[in-house]
PDB file of C-alpha atoms and ligand atoms in Angstrom:
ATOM      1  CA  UNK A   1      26.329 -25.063   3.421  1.00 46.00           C
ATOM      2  CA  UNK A   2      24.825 -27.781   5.613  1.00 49.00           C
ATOM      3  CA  UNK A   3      20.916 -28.271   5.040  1.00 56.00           C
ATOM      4  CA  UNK A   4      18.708 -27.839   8.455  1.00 65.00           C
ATOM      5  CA  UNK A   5      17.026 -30.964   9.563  1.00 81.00           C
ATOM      6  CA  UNK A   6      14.256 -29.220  10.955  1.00 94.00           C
ATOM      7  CA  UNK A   7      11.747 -27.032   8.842  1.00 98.00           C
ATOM      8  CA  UNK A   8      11.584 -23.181   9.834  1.00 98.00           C
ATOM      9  CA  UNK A   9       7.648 -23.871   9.571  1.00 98.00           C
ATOM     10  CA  UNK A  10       5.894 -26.531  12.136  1.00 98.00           C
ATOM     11  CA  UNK A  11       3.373 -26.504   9.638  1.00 98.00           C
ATOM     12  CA  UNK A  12       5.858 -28.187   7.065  1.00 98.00           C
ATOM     13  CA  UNK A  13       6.162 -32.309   7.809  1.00 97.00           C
ATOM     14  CA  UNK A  14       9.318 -32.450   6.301  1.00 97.00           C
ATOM     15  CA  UNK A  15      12.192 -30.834   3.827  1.00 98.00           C
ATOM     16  CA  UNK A  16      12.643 -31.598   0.828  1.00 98.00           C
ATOM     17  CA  UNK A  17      16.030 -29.257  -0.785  1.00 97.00           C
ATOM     18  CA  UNK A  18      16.003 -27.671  -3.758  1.00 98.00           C
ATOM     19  CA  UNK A  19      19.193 -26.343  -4.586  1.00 98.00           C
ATOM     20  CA  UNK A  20      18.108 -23.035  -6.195  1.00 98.00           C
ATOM     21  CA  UNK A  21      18.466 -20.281  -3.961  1.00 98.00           C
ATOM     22  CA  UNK A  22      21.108 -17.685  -2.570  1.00 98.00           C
ATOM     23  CA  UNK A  23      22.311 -15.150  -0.381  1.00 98.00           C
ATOM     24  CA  UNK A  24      19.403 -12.315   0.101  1.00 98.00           C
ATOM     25  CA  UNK A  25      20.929  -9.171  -0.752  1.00 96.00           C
ATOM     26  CA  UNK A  26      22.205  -7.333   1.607  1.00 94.00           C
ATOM     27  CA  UNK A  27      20.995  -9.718   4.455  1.00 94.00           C
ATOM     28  CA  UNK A  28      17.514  -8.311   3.435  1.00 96.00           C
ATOM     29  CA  UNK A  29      15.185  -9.217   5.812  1.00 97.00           C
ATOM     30  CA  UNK A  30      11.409 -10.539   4.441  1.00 98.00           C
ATOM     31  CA  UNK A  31       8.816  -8.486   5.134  1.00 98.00           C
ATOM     32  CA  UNK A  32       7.187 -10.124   2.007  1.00 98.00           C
ATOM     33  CA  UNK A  33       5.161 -13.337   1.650  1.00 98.00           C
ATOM     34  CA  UNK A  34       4.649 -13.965  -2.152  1.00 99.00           C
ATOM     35  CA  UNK A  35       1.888 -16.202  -2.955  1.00 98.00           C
ATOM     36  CA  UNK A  36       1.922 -18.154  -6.712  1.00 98.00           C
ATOM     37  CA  UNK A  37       0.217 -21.173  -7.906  1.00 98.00           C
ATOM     38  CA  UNK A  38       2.234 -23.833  -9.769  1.00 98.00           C
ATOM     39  CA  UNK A  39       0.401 -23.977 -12.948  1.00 98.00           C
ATOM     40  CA  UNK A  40       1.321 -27.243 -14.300  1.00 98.00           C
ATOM     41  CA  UNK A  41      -0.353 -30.166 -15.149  1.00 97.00           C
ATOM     42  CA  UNK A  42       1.025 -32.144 -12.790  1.00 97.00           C
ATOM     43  CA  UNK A  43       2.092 -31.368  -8.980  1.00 97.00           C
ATOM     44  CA  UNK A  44       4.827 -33.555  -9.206  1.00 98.00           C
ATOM     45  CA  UNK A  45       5.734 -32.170 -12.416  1.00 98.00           C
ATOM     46  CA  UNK A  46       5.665 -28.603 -10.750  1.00 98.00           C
ATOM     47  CA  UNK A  47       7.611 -29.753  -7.406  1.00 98.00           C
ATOM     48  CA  UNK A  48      10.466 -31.607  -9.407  1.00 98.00           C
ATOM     49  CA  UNK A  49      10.736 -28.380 -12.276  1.00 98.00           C
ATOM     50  CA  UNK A  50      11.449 -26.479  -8.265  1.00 98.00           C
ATOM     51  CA  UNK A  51      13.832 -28.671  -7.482  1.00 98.00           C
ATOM     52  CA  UNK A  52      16.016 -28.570 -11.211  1.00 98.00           C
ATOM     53  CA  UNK A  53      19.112 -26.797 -11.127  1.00 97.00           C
ATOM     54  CA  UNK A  54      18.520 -26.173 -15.117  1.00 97.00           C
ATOM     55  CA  UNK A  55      14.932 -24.564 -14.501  1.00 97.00           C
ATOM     56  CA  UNK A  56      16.565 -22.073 -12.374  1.00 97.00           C
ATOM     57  CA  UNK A  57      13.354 -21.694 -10.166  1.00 98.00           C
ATOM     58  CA  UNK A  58      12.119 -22.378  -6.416  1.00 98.00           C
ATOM     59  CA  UNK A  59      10.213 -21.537  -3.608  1.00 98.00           C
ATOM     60  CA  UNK A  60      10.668 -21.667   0.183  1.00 98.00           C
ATOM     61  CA  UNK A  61       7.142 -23.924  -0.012  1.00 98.00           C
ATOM     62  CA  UNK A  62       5.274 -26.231  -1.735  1.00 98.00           C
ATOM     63  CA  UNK A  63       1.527 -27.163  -1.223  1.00 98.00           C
ATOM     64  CA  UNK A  64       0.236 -30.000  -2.345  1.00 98.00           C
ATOM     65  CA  UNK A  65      -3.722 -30.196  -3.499  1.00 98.00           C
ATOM     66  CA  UNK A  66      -4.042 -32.726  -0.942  1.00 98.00           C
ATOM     67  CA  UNK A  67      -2.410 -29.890   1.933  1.00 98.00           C
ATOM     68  CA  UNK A  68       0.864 -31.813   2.448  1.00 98.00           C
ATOM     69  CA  UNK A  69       3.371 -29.021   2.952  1.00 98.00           C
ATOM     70  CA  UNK A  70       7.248 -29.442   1.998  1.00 98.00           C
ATOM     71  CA  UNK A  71       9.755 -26.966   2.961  1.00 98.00           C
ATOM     72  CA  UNK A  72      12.251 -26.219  -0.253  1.00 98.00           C
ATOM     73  CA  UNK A  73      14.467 -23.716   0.841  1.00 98.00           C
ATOM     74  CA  UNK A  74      15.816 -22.455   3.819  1.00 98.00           C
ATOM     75  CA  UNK A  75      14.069 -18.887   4.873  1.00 98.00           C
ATOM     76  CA  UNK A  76      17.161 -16.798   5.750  1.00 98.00           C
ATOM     77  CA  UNK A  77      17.923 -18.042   1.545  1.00 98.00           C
ATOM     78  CA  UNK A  78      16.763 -16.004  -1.088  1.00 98.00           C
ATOM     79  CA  UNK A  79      14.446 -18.368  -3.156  1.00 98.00           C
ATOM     80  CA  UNK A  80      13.659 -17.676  -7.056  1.00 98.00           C
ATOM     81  CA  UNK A  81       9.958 -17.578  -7.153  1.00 98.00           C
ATOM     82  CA  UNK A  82       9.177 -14.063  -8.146  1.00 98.00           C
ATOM     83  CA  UNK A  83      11.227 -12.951 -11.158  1.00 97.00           C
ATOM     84  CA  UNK A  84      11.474  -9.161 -12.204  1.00 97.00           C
ATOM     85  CA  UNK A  85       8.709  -7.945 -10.526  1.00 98.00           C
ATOM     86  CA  UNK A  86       8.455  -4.824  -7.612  1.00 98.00           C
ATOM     87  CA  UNK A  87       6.332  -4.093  -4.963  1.00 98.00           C
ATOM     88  CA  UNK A  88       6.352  -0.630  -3.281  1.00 98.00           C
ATOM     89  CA  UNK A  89       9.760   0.454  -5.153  1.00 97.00           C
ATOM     90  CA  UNK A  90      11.195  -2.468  -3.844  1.00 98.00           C
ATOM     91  CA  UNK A  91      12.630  -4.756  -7.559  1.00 98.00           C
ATOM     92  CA  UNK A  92      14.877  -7.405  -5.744  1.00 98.00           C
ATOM     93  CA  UNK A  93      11.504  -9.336  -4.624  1.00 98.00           C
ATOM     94  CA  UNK A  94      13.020 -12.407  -4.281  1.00 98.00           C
ATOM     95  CA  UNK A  95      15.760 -10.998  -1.285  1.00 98.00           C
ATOM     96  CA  UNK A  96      12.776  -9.144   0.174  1.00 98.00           C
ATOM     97  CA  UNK A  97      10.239 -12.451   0.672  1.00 98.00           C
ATOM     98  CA  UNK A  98       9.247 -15.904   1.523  1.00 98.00           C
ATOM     99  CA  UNK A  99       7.325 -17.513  -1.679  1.00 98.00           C
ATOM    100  CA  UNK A 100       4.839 -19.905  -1.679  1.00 99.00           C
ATOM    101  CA  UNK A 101       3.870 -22.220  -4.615  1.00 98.00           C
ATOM    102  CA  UNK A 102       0.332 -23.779  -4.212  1.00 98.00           C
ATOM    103  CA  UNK A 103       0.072 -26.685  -6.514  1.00 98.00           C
ATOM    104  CA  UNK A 104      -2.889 -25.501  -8.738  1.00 98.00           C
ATOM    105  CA  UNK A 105      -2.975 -26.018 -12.930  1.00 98.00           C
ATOM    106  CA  UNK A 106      -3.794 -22.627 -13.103  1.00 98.00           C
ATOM    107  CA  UNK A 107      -5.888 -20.536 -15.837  1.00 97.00           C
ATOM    108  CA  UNK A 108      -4.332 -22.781 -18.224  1.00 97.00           C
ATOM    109  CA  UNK A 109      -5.895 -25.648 -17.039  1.00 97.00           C
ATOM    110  CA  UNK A 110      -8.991 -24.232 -16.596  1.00 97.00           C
ATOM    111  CA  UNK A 111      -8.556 -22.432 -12.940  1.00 97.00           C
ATOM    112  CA  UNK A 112     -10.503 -25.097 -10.618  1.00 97.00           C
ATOM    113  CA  UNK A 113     -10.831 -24.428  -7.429  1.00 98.00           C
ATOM    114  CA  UNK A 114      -8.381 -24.592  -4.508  1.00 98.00           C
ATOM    115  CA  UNK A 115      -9.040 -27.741  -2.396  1.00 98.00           C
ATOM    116  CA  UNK A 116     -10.227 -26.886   1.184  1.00 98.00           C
ATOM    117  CA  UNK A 117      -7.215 -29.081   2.812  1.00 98.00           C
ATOM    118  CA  UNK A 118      -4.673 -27.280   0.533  1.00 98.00           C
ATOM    119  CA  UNK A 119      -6.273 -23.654   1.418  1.00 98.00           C
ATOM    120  CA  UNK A 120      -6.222 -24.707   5.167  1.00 98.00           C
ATOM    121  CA  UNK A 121      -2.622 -25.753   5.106  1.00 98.00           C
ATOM    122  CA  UNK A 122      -2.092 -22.267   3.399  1.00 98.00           C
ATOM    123  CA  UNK A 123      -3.627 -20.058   5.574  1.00 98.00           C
ATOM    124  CA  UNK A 124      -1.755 -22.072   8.576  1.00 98.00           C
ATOM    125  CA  UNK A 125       1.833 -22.325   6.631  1.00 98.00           C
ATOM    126  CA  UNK A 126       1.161 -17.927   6.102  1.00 98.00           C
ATOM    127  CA  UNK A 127      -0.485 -17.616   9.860  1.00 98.00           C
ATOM    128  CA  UNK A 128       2.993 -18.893  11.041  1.00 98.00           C
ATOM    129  CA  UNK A 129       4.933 -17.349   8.766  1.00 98.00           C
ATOM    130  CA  UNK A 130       3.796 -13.200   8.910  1.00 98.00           C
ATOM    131  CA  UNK A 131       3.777 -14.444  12.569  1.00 98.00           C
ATOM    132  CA  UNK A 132       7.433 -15.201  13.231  1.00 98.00           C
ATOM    133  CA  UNK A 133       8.574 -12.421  10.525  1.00 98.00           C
ATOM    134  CA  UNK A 134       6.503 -10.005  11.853  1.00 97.00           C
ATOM    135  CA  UNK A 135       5.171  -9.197   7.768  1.00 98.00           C
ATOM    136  CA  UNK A 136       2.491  -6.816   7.481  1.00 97.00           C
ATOM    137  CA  UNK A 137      -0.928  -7.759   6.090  1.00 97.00           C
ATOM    138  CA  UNK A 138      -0.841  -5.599   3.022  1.00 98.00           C
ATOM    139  CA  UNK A 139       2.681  -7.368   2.128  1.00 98.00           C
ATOM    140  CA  UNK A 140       0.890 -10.387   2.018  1.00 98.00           C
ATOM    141  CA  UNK A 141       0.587 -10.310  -2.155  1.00 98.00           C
ATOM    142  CA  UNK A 142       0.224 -12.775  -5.244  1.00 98.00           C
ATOM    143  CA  UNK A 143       2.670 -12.753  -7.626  1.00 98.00           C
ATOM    144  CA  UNK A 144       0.495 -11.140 -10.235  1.00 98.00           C
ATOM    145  CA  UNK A 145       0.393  -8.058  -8.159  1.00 98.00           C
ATOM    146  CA  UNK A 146       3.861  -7.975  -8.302  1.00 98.00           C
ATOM    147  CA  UNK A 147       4.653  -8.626 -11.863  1.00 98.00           C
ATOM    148  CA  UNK A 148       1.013  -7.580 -13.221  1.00 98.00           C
ATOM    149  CA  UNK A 149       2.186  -7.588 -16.904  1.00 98.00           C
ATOM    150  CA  UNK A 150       3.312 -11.081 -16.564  1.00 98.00           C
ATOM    151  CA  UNK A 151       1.710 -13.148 -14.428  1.00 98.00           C
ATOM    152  CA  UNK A 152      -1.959 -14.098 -13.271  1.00 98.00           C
ATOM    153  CA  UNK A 153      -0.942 -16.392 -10.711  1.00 98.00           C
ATOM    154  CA  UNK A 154      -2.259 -17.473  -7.564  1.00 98.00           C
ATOM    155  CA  UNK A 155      -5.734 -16.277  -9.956  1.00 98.00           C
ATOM    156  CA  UNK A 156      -9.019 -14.780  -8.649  1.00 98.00           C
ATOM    157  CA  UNK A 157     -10.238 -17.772  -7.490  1.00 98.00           C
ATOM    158  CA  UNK A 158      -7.758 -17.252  -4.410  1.00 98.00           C
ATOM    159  CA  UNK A 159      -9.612 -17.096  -1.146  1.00 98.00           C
ATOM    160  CA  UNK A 160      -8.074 -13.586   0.040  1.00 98.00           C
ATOM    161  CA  UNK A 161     -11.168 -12.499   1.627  1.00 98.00           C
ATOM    162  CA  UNK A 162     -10.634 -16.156   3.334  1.00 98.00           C
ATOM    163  CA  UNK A 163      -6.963 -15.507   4.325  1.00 98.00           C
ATOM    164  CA  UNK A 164      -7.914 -12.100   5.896  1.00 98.00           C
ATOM    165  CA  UNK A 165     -10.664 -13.025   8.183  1.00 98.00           C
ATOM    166  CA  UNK A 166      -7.909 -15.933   9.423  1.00 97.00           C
ATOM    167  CA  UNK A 167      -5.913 -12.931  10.224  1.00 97.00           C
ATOM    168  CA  UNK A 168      -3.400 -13.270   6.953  1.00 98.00           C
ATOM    169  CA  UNK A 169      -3.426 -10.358   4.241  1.00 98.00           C
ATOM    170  CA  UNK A 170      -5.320  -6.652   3.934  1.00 98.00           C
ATOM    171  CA  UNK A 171      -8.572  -6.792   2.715  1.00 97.00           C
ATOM    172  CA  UNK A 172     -11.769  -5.239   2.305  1.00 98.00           C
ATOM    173  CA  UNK A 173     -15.092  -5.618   1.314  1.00 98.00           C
ATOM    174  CA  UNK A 174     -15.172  -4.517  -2.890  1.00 98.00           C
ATOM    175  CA  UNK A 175     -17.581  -2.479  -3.618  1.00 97.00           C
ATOM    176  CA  UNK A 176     -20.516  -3.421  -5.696  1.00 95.00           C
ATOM    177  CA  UNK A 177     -19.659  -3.772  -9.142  1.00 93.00           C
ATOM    178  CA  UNK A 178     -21.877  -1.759 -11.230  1.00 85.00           C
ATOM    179  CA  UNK A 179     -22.269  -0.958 -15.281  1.00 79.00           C
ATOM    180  CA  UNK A 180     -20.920   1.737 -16.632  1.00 72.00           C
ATOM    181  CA  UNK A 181     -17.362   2.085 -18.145  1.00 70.00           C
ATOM    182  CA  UNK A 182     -14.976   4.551 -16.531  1.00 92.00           C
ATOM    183  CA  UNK A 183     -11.462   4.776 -17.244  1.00 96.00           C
ATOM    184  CA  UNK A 184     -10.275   2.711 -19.766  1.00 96.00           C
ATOM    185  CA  UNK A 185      -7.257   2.007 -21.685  1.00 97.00           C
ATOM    186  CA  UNK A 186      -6.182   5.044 -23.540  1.00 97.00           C
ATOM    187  CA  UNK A 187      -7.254   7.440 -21.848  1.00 98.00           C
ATOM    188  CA  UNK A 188      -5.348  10.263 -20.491  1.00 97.00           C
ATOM    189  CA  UNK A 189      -5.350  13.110 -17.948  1.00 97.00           C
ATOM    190  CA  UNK A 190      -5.003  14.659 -14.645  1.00 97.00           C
ATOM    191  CA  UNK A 191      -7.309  11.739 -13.192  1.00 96.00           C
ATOM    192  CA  UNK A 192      -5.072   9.012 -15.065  1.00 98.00           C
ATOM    193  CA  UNK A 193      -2.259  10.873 -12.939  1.00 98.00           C
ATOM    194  CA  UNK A 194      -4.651  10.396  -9.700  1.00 98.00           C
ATOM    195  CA  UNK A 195      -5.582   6.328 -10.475  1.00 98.00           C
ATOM    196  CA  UNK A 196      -1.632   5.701 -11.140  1.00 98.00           C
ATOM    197  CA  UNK A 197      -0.635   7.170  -7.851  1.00 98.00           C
ATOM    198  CA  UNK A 198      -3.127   5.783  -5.842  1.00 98.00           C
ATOM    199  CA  UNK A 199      -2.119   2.274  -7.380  1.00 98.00           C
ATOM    200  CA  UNK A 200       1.516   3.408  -6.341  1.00 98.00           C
ATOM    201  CA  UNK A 201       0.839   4.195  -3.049  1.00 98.00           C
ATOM    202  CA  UNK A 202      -0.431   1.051  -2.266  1.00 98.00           C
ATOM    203  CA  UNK A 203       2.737  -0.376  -3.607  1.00 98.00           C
ATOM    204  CA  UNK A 204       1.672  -1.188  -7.248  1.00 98.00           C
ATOM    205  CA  UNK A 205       4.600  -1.316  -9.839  1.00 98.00           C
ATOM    206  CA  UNK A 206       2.538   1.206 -11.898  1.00 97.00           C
ATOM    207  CA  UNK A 207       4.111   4.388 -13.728  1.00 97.00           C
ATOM    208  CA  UNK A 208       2.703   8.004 -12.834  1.00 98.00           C
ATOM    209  CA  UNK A 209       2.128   9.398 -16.855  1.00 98.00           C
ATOM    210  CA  UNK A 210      -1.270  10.441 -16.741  1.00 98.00           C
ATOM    211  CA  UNK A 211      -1.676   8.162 -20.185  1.00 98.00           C
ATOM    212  CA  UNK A 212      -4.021   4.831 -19.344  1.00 98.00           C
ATOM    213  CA  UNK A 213      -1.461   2.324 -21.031  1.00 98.00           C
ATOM    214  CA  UNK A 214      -0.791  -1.797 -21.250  1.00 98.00           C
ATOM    215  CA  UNK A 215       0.999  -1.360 -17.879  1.00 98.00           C
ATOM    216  CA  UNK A 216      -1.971   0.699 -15.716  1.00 98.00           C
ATOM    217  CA  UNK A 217      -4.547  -1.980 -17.567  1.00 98.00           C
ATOM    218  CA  UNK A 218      -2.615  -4.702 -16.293  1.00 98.00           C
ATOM    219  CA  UNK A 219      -2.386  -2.889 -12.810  1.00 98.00           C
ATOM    220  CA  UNK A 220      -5.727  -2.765 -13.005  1.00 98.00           C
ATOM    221  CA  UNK A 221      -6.069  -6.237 -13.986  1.00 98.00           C
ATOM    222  CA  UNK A 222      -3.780  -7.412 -11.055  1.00 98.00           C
ATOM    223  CA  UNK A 223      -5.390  -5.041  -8.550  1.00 98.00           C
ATOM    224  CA  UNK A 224      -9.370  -6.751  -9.578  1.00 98.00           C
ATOM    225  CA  UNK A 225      -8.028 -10.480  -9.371  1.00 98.00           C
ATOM    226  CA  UNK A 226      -6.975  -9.554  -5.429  1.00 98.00           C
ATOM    227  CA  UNK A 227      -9.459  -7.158  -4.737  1.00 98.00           C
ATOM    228  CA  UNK A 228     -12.478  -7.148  -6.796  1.00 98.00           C
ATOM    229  CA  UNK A 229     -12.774 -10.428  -8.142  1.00 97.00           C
ATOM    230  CA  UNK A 230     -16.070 -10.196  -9.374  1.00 95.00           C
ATOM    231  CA  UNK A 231     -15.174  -8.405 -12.832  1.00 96.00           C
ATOM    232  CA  UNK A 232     -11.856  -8.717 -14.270  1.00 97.00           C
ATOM    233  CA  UNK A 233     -11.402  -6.673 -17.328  1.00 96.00           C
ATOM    234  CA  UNK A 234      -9.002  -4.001 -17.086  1.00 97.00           C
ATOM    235  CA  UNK A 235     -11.147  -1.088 -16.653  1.00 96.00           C
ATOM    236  CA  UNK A 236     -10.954   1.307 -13.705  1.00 97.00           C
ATOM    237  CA  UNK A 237     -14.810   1.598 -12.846  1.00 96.00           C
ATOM    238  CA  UNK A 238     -16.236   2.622 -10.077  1.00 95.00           C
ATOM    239  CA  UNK A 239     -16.417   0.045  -8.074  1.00 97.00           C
ATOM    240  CA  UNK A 240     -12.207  -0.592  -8.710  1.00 97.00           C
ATOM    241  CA  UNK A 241     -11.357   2.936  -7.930  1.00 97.00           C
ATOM    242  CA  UNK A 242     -13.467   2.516  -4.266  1.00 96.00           C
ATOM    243  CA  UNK A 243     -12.275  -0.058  -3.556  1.00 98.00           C
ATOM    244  CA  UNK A 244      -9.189   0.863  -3.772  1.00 98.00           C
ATOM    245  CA  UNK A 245      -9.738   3.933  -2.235  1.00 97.00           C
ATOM    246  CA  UNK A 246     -10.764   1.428   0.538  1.00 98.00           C
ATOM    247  CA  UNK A 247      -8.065  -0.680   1.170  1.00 98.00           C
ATOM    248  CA  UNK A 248      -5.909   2.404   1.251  1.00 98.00           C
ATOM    249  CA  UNK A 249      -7.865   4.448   3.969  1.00 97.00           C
ATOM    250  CA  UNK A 250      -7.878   0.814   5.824  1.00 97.00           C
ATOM    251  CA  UNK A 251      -4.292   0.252   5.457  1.00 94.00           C
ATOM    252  CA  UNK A 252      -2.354  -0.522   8.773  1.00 81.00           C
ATOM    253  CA  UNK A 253      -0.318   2.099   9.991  1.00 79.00           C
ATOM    254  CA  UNK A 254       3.333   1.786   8.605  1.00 77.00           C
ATOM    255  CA  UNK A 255       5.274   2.396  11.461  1.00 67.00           C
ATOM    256  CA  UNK A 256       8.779   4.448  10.528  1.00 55.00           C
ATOM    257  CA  UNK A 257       7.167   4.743   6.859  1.00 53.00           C
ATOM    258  CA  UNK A 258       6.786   9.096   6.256  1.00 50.00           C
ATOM    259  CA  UNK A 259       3.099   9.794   5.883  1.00 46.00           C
ATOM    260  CA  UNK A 260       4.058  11.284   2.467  1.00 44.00           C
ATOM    261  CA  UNK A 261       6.307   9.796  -0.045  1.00 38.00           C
TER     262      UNK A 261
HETATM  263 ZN1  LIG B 301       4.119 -17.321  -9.654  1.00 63.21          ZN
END
C-alpha cells in the first residue's frame, strides 16, 4: 500500500506513518471518534511506542502538548487505539472509529491540565473530523467510556463541556452534586435493572442484572469522568442518575435507529 502525501485532516501539518493498522472490517464506516490521552512520561516516548510494530498500538492522531498535530494512520485504516472495548453493542471499536491520542501523562503522572494550544488543536482536528464523517455528537466518546473497567483515559480533567459548546460531542449541564448516597455497589433490584438500561441505552457497555457489580461501578465511574466530573466515586446518586436522565432526553435524534431497542 502506498502512503498518502497529504493528511485527510488540514488541521494535521504533516504525516508521520505508523505501520500499525488494517483493513476496517467489513469496510466499516466511522461513525466513532475515540478520544485517549497518551499517558506516558514522555510525548516522544508515547508517539514512538505508536509508531512500534512490537507495541502493536496506534492512532489515526497525535497531539502534541504544544498543539502540533501529526497524522499516523490513514482514516479509511483501522487504527489500534481502543482495544476490547464496545460502545452501543458495537465490540470491533477500532473498525468503527477515528482515535485520537492527546499527549497528556495521565492520572499516573498526576493528571495536569490540558494545555490551551493542545485543547484548541483538538477541538479543531474533531470539528473537521465529525464534520467530513458526518459522526454524531454523542459518538464523540473517551476511551474510558468505552472500556470503563480498564481505562480512565482522556480523565475528567477533559474539557467536554468545552468541546460541546465548539459544536464537538453531547453534553449537558450535570446536575448539582449533592450528599447523600444512593445506589451503590452491591446493591440489587428492579431499580439496578432501570440504572443498567438507561446506561445501555445511551450506549454504555453495561450488563442488564439488576445486581450493582464491579462492571455498573465502573460504568458509573466512566459515565461521572464525562459527565459529572465534579464527584467521581462510583456511586449512582442523584445528581448521576439526572444527569443522565439528561443527556438521554437531549440526545439527537438517531435517524434510521428504532425508537425502541
Ligand atoms: Zn486510551
Amino acid at each position: 500500500m502506498s502512503a498518502s502525501l497529504v493528511p485527510d485532516s488540514p488541521v494535521a501539518e504533516k504525516i508521520f506513518p505508523s505501520p500499525n493498522h488494517g483493513e476496517r472490517r467489513n469496510g466499516r464506516r466511522p461513525d466513532i471518534l475515540l478520544l485517549h490521552y497518551t499517558g506516558m512520561p514522555r510525548e516522544s516516548d508515547a508517539l514512538q511506542r505508536l509508531c512500534n510494530p512490537l507495541a502493536e498500538v496506534s492512532a489515526h492522531y497525535f497531539v502534541f502538548e504544544d498543539g502540533r498535530v501529526w497524522q499516523l494512520v490513514p482514516e479509511a485504516r483501522r487504527a489500534w487505539h481502543a482495544g476490547a472495548a464496545s460502545w452501543d453493542g458495537e465490540t470491533d471499536v477500532n473498525s468503527a472509529s477515528i482515535g485520537i491520542e492527546i499527549a497528556n501523562v495521565g492520572h499516573e503522572g498526576g493528571l495536569p491540565p490540558y494545555p490551551e494550544a493542545q485543547i484548541e488543536s483538538v477541538i479543531a482536528l474533531c470539528r473537521d473530523i465529525v464534520a467530513r464523517w458526518g459522526i454524531r455528537p454523542d459518538r464523540v466518546l473517551g476511551h474510558s467510556d468505552v472500556a470503563p473497567l480498564r481505562k480512565e483515559d482522556p480523565g475528567e480533567l477533559f474539557p467536554w463541556e468545552r468541546l460541546h459548546r465548539a459544536g464537538v460531542g453531547h453534553w449537558v449541564a450535570p446536575a448539582p452534586v449533592s450528599d447523600g448516597r444512593f445506589f451503590v455497589r452491591g446493591d440489587q433490584g428492579p431499580p439496578i435493572e432501570a440504572l443498567q438500561a438507561m446506561f445501555v441505552l445511551y450506549g454504555y457497555p453495561a450488563t442488564v442484572t439488576g445486581v450493582f457489580d464491579q462492571e455498573t461501578e465502573a460504568v458509573v465511574r466512566a459515565f461521572q469522568r464525562h459527565f459529572r466530573p465534579g464527584r467521581i466515586d462510583g456511586v449512582a446518586d442523584l445528581s448521576t442518575i439526572t444527569t443522565l436522565r439528561d443527556l438521554l432526553a437531549a440526545r439527537p435524534p438517531r435517524d434510521g435507529a428504532p425508537s425502541s431497542a
